[in-house]
mmCIF file of C-alpha atoms in Angstrom:
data_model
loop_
_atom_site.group_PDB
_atom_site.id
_atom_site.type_symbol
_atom_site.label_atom_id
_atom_site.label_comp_id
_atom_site.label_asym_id
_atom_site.label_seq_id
_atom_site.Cartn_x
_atom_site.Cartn_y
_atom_site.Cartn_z
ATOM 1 C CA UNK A 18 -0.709 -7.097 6.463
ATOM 2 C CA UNK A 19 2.922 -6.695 5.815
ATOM 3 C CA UNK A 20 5.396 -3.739 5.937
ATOM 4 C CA UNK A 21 8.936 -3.502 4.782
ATOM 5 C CA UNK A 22 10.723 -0.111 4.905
ATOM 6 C CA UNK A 23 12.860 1.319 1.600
ATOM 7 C CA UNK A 24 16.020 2.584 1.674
ATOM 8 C CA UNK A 25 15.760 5.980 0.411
ATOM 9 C CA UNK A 26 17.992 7.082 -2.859
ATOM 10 C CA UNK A 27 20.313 9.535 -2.228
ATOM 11 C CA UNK A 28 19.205 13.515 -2.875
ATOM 12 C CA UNK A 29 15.714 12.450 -2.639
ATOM 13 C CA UNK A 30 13.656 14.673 -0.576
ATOM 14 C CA UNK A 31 11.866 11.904 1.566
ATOM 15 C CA UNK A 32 11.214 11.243 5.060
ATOM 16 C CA UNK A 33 10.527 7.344 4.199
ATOM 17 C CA UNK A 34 9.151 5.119 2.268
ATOM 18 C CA UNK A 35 7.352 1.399 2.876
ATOM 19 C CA UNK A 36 5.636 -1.284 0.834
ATOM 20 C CA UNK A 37 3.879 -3.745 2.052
ATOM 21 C CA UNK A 38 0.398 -6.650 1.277
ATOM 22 C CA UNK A 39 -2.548 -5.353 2.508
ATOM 23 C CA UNK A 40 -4.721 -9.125 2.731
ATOM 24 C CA UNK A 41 -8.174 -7.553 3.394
ATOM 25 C CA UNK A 42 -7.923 -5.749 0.541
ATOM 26 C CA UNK A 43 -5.621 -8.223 -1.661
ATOM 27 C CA UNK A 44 -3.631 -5.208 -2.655
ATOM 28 C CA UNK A 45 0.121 -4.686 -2.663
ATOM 29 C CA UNK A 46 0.688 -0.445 -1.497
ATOM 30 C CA UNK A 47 3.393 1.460 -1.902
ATOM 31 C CA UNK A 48 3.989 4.643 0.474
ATOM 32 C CA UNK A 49 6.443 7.787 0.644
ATOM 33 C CA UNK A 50 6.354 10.126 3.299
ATOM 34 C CA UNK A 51 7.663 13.710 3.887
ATOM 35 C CA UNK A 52 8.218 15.513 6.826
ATOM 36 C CA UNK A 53 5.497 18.097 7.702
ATOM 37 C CA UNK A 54 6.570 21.289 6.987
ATOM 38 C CA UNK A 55 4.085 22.485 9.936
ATOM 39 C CA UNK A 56 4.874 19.836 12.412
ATOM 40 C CA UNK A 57 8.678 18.196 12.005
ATOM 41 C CA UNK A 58 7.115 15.264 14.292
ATOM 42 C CA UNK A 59 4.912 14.377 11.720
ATOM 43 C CA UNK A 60 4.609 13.018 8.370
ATOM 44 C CA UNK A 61 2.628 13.592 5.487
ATOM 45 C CA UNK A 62 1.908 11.699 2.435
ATOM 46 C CA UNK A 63 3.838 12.055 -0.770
ATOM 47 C CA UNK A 64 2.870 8.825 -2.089
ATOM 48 C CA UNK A 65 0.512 6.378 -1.222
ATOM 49 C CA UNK A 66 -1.290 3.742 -3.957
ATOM 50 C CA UNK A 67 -2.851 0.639 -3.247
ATOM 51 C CA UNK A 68 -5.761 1.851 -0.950
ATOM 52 C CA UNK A 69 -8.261 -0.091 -2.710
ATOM 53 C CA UNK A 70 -9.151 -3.505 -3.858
ATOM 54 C CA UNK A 71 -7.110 -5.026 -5.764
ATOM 55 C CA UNK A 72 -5.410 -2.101 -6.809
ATOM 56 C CA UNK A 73 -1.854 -3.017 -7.263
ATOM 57 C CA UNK A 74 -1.879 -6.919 -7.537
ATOM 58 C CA UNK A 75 1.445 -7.598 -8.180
ATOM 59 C CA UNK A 76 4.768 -6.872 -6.066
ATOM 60 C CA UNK A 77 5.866 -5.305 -9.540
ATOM 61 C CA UNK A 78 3.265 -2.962 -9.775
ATOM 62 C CA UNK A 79 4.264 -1.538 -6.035
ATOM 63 C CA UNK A 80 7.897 -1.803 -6.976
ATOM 64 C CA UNK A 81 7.343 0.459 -9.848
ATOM 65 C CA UNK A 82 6.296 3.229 -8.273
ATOM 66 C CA UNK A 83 8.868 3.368 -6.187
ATOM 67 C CA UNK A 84 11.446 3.603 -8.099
ATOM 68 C CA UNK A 85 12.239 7.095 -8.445
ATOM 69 C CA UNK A 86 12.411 7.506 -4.629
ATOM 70 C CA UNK A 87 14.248 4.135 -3.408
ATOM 71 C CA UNK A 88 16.883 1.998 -3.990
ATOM 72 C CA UNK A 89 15.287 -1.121 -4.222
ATOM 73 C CA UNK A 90 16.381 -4.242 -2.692
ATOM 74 C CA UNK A 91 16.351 -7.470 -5.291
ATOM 75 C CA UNK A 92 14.481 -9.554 -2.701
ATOM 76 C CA UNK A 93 11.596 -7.379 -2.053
ATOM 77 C CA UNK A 94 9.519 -8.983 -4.865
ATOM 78 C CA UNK A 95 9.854 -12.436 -3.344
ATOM 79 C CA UNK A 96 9.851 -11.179 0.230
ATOM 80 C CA UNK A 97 6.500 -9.759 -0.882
ATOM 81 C CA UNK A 98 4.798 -12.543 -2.604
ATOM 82 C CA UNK A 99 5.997 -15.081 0.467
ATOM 83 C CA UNK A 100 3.894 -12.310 2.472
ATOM 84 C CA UNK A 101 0.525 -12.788 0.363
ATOM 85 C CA UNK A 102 1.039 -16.322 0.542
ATOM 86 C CA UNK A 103 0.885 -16.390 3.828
ATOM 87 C CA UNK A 104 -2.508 -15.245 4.061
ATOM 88 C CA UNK A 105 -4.131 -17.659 1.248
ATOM 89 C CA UNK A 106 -5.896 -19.307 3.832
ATOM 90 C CA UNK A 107 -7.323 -16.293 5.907
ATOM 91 C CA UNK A 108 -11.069 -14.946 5.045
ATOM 92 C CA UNK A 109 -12.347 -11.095 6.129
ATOM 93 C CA UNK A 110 -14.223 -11.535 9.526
ATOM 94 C CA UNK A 111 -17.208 -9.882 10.364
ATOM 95 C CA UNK A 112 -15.591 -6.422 10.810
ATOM 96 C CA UNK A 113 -13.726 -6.282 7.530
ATOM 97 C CA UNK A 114 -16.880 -7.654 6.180
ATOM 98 C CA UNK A 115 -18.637 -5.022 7.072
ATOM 99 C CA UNK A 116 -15.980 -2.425 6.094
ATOM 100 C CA UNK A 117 -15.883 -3.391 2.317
ATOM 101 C CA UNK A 118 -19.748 -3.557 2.630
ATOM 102 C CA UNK A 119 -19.357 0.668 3.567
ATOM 103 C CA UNK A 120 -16.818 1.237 0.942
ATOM 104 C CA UNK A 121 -18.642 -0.462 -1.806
ATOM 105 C CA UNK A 122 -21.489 1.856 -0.488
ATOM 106 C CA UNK A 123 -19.631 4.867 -0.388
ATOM 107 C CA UNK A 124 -17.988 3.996 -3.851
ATOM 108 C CA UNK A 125 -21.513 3.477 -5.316
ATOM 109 C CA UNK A 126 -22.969 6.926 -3.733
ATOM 110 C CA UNK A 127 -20.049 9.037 -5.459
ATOM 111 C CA UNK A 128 -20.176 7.372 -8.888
ATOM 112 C CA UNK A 129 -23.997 8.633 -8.960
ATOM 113 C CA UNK A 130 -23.275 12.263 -8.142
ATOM 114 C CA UNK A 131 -20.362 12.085 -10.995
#
């Protein structure tokens, strides 16, 4: 998994913001956090795509939605794509196995009661 934190645009009313590749679930995500009004330690989620599989597969498609909050450096899209090449090679082990195994269960179970 990779990580890079945004620079924030000015005026926007952000805490921070990250994208990143996320190999287990060969996703790109994008993220913006606020500070909690409740706790100012804390942070809470303003944005945050590309929690399932596949779900963003290109660095554009992260990009994009971050847009409006960031000022978005020109290299990110190749820093990005460098980052899922770097995992080409790397299966899920037994653990993430098994965790896509529950999700696909869990997905299955709520499309039935919809």
């Amino acid at each position: 998994m990779s990580r890079h934190q945004l620079p924030l645009r000015e005026g926007v009313e952000a805490s921070s913001a990250w994208i990143g590749w996320d190999r287990p679930l060969l996703t790109f995500f994008a993220q913006v956090f606020v500070t909690d009004p409740a706790d100012p330690g804390e942070e809470v989620e303003l944005l945050w795509r590309g929690t399932s599989e596949r779900e963003l597969p290109r660095p554009i498609d992260a990009i994009r939605l971050l847009e409006p909050y960031c000022d978005i450096p020109a290299e990110i899209a190749v820093s990005l794509e460098v980052d899922r090449m770097k995992t080409l090679a790397t299966i899920d082990g037994p653990n993430q196995q098994e965790a896509k195994a529950f999700l696909a269960r869990l997905e299955a179970r709520g499309s039935r009661s919809e």
